[in-house]
CSV table of C-alpha atoms and ligand atoms in Angstrom, one decimal:
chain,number,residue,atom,x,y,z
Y,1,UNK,CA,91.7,111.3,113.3
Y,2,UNK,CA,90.6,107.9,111.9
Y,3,UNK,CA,88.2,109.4,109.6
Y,4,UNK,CA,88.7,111.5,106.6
Y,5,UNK,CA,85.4,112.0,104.4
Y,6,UNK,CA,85.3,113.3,101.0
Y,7,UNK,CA,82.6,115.8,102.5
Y,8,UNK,CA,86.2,117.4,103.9
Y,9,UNK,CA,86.8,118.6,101.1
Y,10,UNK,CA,83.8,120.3,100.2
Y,11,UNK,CA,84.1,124.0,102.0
Y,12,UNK,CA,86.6,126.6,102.9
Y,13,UNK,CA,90.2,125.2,102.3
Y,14,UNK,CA,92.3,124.0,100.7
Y,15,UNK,CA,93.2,121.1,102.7
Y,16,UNK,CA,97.0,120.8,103.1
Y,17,UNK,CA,98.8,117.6,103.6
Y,18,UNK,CA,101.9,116.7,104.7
Y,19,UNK,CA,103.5,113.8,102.4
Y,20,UNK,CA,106.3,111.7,104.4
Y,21,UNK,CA,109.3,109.6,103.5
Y,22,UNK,CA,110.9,109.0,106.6
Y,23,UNK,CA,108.9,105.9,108.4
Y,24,UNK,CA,109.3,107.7,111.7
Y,25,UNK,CA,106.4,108.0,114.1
Y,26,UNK,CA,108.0,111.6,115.4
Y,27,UNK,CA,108.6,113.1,112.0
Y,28,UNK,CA,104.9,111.8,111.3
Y,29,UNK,CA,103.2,113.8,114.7
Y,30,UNK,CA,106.1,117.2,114.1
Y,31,UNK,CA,104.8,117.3,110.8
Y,32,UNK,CA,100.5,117.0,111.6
Y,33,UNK,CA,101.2,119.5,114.6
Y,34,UNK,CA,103.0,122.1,112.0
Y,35,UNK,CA,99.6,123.2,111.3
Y,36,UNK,CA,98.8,120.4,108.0
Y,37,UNK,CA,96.0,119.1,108.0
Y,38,UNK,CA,96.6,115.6,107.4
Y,39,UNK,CA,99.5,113.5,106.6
Y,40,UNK,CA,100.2,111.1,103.9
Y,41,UNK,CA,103.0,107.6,104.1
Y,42,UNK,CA,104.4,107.2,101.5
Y,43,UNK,CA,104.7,103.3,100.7
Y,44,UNK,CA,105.4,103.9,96.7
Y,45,UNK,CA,108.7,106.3,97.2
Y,46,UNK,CA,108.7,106.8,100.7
Y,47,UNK,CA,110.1,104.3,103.0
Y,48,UNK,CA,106.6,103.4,104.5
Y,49,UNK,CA,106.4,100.1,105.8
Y,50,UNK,CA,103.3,98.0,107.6
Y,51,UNK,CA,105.1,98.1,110.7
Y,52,UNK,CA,106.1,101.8,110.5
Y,53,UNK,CA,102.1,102.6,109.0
Y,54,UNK,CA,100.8,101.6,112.0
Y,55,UNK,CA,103.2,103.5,114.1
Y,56,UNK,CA,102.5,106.4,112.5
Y,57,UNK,CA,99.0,106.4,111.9
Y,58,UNK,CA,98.5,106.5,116.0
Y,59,UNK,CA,101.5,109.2,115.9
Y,60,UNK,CA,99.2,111.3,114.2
Y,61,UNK,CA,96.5,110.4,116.3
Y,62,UNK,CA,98.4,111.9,118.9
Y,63,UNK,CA,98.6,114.7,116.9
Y,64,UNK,CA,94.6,114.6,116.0
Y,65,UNK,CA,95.3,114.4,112.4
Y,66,UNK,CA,94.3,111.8,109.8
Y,67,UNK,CA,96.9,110.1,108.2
Y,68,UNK,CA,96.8,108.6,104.6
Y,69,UNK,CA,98.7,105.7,103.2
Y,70,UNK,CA,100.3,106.4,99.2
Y,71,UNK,CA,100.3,102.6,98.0
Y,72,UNK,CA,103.2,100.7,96.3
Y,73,UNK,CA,101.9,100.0,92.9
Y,74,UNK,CA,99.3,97.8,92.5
Y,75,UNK,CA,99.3,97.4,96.4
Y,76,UNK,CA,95.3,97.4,97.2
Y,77,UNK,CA,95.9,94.5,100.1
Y,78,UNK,CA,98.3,97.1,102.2
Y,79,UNK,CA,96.0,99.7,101.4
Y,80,UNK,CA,93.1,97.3,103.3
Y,81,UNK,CA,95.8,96.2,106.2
Y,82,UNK,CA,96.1,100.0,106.4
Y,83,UNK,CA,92.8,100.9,107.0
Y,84,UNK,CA,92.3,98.0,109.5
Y,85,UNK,CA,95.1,99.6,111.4
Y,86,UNK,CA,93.2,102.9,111.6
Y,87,UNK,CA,94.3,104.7,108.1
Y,88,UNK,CA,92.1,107.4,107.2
Y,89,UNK,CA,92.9,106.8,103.8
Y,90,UNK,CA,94.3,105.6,101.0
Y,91,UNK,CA,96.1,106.8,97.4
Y,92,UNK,CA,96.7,104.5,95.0
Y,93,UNK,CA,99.1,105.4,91.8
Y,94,UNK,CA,99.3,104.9,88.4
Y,95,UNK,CA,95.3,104.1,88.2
Y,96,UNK,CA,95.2,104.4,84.4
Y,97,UNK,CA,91.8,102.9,83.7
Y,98,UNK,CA,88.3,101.6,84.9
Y,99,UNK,CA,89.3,98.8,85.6
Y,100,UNK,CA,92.3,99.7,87.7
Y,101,UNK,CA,90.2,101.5,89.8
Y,102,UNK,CA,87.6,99.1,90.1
Y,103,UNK,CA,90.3,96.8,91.4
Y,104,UNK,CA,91.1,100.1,93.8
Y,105,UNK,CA,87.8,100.0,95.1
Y,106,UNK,CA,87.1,96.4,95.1
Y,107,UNK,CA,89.7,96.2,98.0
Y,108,UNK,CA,89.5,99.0,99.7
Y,109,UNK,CA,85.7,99.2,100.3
Y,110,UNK,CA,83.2,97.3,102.3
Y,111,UNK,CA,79.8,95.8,99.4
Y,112,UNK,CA,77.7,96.8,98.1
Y,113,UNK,CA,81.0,99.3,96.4
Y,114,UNK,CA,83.7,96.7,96.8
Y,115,UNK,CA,84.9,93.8,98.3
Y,116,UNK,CA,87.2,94.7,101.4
Y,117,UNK,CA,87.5,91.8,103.9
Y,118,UNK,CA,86.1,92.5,107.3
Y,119,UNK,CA,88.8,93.3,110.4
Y,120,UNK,CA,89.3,96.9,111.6
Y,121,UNK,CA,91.0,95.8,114.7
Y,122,UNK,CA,92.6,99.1,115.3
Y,123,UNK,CA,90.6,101.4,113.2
Y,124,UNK,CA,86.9,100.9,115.4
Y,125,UNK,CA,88.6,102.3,118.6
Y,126,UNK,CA,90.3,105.3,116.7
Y,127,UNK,CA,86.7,106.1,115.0
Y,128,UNK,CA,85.1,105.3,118.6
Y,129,UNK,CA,82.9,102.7,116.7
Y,130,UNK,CA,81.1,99.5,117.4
Y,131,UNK,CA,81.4,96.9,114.6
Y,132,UNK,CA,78.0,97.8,113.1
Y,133,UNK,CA,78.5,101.0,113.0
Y,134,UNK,CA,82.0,100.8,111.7
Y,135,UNK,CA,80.7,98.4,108.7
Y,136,UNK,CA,77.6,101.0,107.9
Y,137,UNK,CA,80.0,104.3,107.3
Y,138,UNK,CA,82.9,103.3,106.9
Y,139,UNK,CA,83.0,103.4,103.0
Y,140,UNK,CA,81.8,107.3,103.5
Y,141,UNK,CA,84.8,108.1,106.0
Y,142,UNK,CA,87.9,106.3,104.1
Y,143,UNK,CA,89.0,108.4,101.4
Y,144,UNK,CA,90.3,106.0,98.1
Y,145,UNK,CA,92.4,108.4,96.0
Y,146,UNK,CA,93.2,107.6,92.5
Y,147,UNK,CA,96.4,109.1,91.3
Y,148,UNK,CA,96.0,110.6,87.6
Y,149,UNK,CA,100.0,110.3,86.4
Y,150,UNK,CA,100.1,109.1,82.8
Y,151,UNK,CA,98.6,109.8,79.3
Y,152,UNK,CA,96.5,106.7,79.3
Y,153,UNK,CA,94.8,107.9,82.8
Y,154,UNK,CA,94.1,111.5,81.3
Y,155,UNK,CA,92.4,109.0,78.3
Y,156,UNK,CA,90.2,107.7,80.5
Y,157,UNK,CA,89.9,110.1,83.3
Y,158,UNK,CA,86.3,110.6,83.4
Y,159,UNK,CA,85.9,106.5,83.9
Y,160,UNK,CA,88.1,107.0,86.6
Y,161,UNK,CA,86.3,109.5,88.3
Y,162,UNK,CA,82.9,107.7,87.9
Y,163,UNK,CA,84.3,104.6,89.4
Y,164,UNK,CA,81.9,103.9,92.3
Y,165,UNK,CA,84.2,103.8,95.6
Y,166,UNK,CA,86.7,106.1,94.3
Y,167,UNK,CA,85.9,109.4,96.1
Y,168,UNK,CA,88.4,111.5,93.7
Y,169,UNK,CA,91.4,112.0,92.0
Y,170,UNK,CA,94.9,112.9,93.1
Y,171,UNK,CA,97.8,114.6,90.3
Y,172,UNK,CA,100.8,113.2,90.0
Y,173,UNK,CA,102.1,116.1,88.0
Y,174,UNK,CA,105.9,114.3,87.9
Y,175,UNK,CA,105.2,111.0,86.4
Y,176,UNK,CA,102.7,112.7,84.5
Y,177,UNK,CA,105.1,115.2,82.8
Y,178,UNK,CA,107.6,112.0,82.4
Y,179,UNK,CA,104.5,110.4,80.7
Y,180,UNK,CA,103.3,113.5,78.6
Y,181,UNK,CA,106.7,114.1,77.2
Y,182,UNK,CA,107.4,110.7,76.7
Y,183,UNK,CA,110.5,110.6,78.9
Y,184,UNK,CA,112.3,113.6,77.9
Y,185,UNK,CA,111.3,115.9,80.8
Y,186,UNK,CA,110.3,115.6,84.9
Y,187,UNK,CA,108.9,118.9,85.2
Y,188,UNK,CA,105.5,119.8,86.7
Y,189,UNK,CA,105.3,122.9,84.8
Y,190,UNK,CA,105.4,121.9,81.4
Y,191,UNK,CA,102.9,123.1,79.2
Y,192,UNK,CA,101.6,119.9,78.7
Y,193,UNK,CA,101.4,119.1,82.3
Y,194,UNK,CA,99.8,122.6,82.8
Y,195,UNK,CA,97.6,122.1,80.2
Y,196,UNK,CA,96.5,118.8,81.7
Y,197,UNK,CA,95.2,120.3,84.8
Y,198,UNK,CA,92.0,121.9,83.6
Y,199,UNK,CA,91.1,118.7,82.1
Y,200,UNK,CA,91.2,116.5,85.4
Y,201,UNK,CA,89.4,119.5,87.9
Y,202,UNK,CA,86.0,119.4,85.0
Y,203,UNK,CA,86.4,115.7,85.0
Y,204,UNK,CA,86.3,115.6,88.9
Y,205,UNK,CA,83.4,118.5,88.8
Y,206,UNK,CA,81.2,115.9,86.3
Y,207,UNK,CA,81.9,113.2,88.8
Y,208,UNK,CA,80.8,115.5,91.8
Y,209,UNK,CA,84.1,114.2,93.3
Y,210,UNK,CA,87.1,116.3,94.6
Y,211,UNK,CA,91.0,117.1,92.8
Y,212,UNK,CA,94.0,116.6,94.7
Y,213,UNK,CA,97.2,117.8,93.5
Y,214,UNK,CA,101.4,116.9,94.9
Y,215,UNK,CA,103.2,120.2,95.0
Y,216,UNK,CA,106.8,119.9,94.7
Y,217,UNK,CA,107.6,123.3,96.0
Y,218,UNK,CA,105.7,126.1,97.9
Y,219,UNK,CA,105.8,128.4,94.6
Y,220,UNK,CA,103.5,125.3,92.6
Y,221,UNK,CA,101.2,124.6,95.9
Y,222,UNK,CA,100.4,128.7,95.9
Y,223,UNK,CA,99.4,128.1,92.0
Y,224,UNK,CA,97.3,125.7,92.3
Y,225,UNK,CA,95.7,127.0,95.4
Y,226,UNK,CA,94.9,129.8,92.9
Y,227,UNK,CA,93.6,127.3,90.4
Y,228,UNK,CA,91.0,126.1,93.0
Y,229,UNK,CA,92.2,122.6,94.3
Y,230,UNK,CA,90.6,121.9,97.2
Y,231,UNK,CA,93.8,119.8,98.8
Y,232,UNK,CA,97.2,119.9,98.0
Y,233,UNK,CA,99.8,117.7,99.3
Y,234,UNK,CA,103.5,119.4,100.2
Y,235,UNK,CA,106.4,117.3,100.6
Y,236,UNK,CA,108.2,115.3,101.1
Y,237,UNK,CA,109.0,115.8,104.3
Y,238,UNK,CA,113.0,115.1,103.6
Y,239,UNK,CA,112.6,118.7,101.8
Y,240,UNK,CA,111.1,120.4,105.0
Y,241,UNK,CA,114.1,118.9,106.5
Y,242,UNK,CA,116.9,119.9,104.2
Y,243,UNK,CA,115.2,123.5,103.9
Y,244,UNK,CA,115.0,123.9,107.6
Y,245,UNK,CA,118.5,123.1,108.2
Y,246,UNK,CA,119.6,125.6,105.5
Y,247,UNK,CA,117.8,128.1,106.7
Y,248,UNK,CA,118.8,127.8,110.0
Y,249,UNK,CA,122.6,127.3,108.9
Y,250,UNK,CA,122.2,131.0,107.1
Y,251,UNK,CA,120.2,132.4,109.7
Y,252,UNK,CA,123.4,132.6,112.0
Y,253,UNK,CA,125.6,134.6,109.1
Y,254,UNK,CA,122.1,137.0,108.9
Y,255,UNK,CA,121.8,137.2,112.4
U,301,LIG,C1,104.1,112.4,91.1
U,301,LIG,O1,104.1,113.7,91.0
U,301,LIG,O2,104.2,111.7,90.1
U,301,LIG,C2,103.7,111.9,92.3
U,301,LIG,O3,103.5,110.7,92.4
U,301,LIG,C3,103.7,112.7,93.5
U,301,LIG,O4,104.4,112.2,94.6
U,302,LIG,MG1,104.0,109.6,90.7
């Protein structure tokens, strides 16, 4: 559950993940045993904290899921901490050029790719390996996400994708329908934002690297399953919870 490998991604799917507000180790292991595939904490929105990441992570554990962290902005030394404490990966936001994501990968990978500081405490007994081994693979079994959310990161979102270390790209398709109407609309199904999608999925084919996508709703993750992304994240998780009690509370009028 400590390792999640862009290889993952490559057949059958997609890869659902379960993306989580609540900083609570039990809503973390309810949601990887309701049949996702991995979970995501949510340190940018969510209420993620170190403390709770770590919690979390070995609550999915439990659960034998791998759990990524969604950094604050500009939060590449969490995302490091994160992995140390047995993260399976990370997903940084707002990486709107080369050089953003070179910063992403300078941090969150081990040389000749980056520059991440050596102390897995946690994460060599989750992967069941000894320090050499953990320093040879684990670049190949941490998964660095760049989210694509704004105009200037569709701009330059073939750099992004080539950025040694980053091992693909993950839509933001709110901030990037705030971005692509210049304020006006949050709407993931704006022709803009729709338009938008084609053009990140070729750039991620020309990089050989996967294209992840946040569904707000079950109706936009069945689209975009259509649309062939190979993992889509559903959330968050304060949704599941407010849906579920609806339903429940009109399931005794039905019943
Ligand atoms: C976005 O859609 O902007 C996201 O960051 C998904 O959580
Ligand atoms: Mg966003």
């Amino acid at each position: 559950p400590g390792a999640f490998p862009a290889t993952a991604l490559e057949h059958g799917g997609p890869h659902f993940n379960g993306w989580l507000c609540v900083p609570s180790p039990l809503v973390a292991e309810t949601v990887a045993r309701a049949g996702f595939g991995s979970v995501t904490l949510d340190a940018q929105h969510g209420f993620a904290t170190f403390t709770s990441i770590v919690d979390c992570v070995a609550a999915a554990a439990l659960a034998g899921k791998p759990a990524l962290v969604r950094l604050p902005l500009g939060g590449f030394g969490l995302g490091a901490r994160a992995l140390d404490a047995g993260a399976a990966g990370l997903i940084a936001p707002m990486i709107d050029t080369a050089a953003d994501a070179r910063a992403f990968s300078d941090a969150v990978k081990f040389p000749p790719l980056g520059r991440r500081s050596w102390g897995p405490n946690r994460a060599l007994g989750l992967l069941g390996l000894d320090r050499p081994s953990y320093l040879a693979r684990a670049n190949e079994l941490t998964l660095a996400l760049a989210m694509i959310e704004t105009e200037l990161a569709l701009s330059n979102v073939d750099a992004i994708a080539q950025t040694d270390g980053v091992d693909g790209l993950l839509i933001g398709p709110n901030d990037l329908s705030v971005s692509l109407t210049g304020g006006v609309a949050v709407d993931p199904g704006h022709p803009r934002v729709i338009a938008a999608l084609g053009r990140v999925l070729d750039a991620g084919r020309r990089a050989g690297k996967p294209v992840a996508i946040f569904a707000n709703s079950p109706a936009y993750a069945s689209d975009y399953m259509r649309r062939g992304f190979p993992m889509i994240a559903l959330g968050p998780d304060l949704g599941f919870l407010a849906a579920g009690a609806e339903r429940t509370l009109s399931d005794v009028f039905d019943a």
